[in-house]
Structure formats: structure tokens, C-alpha cells
Amino acid sequence: MYQFDTASIPVLQEDSKAAIAAADDALLTNSVLLTTILQTAKTADLPINITQDLYGNMIEGSVKLLEGREQLRKSIRMMHSIARHHPESPKMVGCPLPPMAESPVVPTKRKSRETA
């Protein structure tokens, strides 16, 4: 049986929240940069072959950031799953978790599926 050290749970919770916030900030920053590139390219009257590459690269970067965020979600879900296998282990209350995941944990300020 796996069991988390009680002292590690609050650290894990905060680090999970911080990692998700950082991923969201990276997506936002990338989106702002794409907007700036679009505006700059338009005023510079760049040819389509250049703008196509610029826009494509930025969008591909956004997709990769989103893929990384998905891997983060899966890792957090795995930690919940590990915690669930030991009935006496501390619960990861407050850790962000997708609403459809199977877990006894209900993230703060969200309703459980039973009360939704």
C-alpha cells in the first residue's frame, strides 16, 4: 500500500496549484505574443509565406503548451489515485482535479458529482 507523508500533502497541493497557474500564464503570454505578432505583421505588410510560418509556429507552440498542461493534469490525477489506494492516507483536499475524475477528493469551491 502507498501512503503519503502527512507533511507532504500541503506542499503537494500548493505546488500543483502553482504548476497549473504557471501553465495558464504561459498560455496567456503566448496568446498575447501571437496577438502582437499578428498586429505587427499586418502593419508591416509582410507576405503570406512569412506570416503563415509565423502564425503556424506560434499556434504550434500554443498546442504544445496545452499538451504539457494535459500531462500535468494526468500527473495530478495519478497522485489522487495513489492517495485513494490507502484508506488512512491524508486526502488531497484542495488539489485541482478535473470534475470527471474518479476521486474521493472534492476540490475547494466545487460541488461533488453527488450534489451537482
Coordinates of C-alpha atoms in Angstrom, one line a residue:
M1 CA 0.0 0.0 0.0
Y2 CA 1.1 3.5 -0.8
Q3 CA 0.8 6.2 1.8
F4 CA 1.7 9.9 1.5
D5 CA 3.6 11.5 4.3
T6 CA 1.1 13.8 6.0
A7 CA 3.6 16.8 5.9
S8 CA 3.9 16.4 2.1
I9 CA 0.2 16.8 1.3
P10 CA 0.0 20.7 1.8
V11 CA 3.2 21.1 -0.2
L12 CA 1.9 18.9 -3.0
Q13 CA -1.4 20.8 -3.0
E14 CA 0.3 24.2 -3.3
D15 CA 2.8 23.0 -5.9
S16 CA 0.0 21.5 -8.0
K17 CA -1.9 24.8 -7.9
A18 CA 1.3 26.8 -8.7
A19 CA 2.2 24.5 -11.7
I20 CA -1.3 24.8 -13.2
A21 CA -1.2 28.6 -12.7
A22 CA 2.2 28.7 -14.4
A23 CA 1.0 26.7 -17.3
D24 CA -2.0 29.0 -17.7
D25 CA 0.3 32.0 -17.5
A26 CA 2.4 30.5 -20.3
L27 CA -0.6 30.0 -22.5
L28 CA -1.8 33.6 -21.8
T29 CA 1.7 35.0 -22.6
N30 CA 1.9 33.0 -25.8
S31 CA -1.6 34.3 -26.8
V32 CA -0.6 37.9 -26.1
L33 CA 2.6 37.4 -28.2
L34 CA 0.6 35.9 -31.0
T35 CA -1.7 38.9 -31.0
T36 CA 1.3 41.3 -31.1
I37 CA 2.8 39.3 -33.9
L38 CA -0.5 39.5 -35.9
Q39 CA -0.7 43.2 -35.3
T40 CA 2.9 43.9 -36.2
A41 CA 2.8 41.7 -39.3
K42 CA -0.3 43.4 -40.5
T43 CA 1.2 46.9 -40.2
A44 CA 4.5 45.7 -41.8
D45 CA 2.6 44.3 -44.8
L46 CA 4.5 41.0 -44.7
P47 CA 4.0 38.5 -47.5
I48 CA 1.8 35.4 -46.8
N49 CA 4.7 32.9 -46.9
I50 CA 6.3 34.7 -43.9
T51 CA 3.1 35.3 -41.9
Q52 CA 2.0 31.7 -42.5
D53 CA 5.2 30.5 -40.9
L54 CA 5.0 33.0 -38.1
Y55 CA 1.4 32.2 -37.2
G56 CA 1.8 28.5 -37.6
N57 CA 4.9 28.4 -35.3
M58 CA 3.0 30.4 -32.6
I59 CA 0.0 28.2 -32.8
E60 CA 2.1 25.1 -32.7
G61 CA 3.8 26.4 -29.6
S62 CA 0.3 27.0 -28.0
V63 CA -0.7 23.5 -28.8
K64 CA 2.5 22.1 -27.2
L65 CA 1.9 24.3 -24.1
L66 CA -1.6 22.9 -23.9
E67 CA -0.3 19.3 -24.3
G68 CA 2.1 20.0 -21.4
R69 CA -0.8 21.2 -19.3
E70 CA -2.6 17.9 -20.1
Q71 CA 0.4 15.9 -18.9
L72 CA 0.3 18.0 -15.7
R73 CA -3.4 17.2 -15.2
K74 CA -2.7 13.5 -15.7
S75 CA 0.1 13.6 -13.1
I76 CA -2.1 15.3 -10.5
R77 CA -4.8 12.7 -11.3
M78 CA -2.3 9.9 -10.7
M79 CA -1.4 11.4 -7.3
H80 CA -5.0 11.4 -6.4
S81 CA -5.3 7.7 -7.5
I82 CA -2.3 6.8 -5.4
A83 CA -3.8 8.5 -2.3
R84 CA -7.1 6.8 -2.9
H85 CA -5.4 3.3 -2.5
H86 CA -4.8 3.8 1.2
P87 CA -7.8 4.5 3.3
E88 CA -5.9 6.1 6.1
S89 CA -3.7 8.4 4.0
P90 CA -4.4 12.1 4.1
K91 CA -6.8 13.3 1.4
M92 CA -5.6 15.8 -1.1
V93 CA -8.3 18.3 -0.3
G94 CA -8.0 21.5 -2.4
C95 CA -5.8 19.9 -5.2
P96 CA -7.1 20.8 -8.5
L97 CA -8.7 17.8 -10.2
P98 CA -11.0 17.6 -13.2
P99 CA -14.6 17.1 -12.3
M100 CA -14.9 13.8 -14.2
A101 CA -12.0 12.1 -12.5
E102 CA -12.8 9.4 -10.0
S103 CA -11.6 10.5 -6.6
P104 CA -13.0 10.9 -3.1
V105 CA -11.5 14.4 -3.1
V106 CA -13.7 17.4 -3.9
P107 CA -11.6 20.4 -4.8
T108 CA -12.4 23.5 -2.8
K109 CA -15.3 25.7 -4.0
R110 CA -16.6 22.9 -6.3
K111 CA -19.6 20.6 -5.9
S112 CA -19.2 16.9 -5.8
R113 CA -21.0 14.9 -8.5
E114 CA -23.5 13.7 -5.9
T115 CA -24.5 17.3 -5.1
A116 CA -24.2 18.7 -8.6

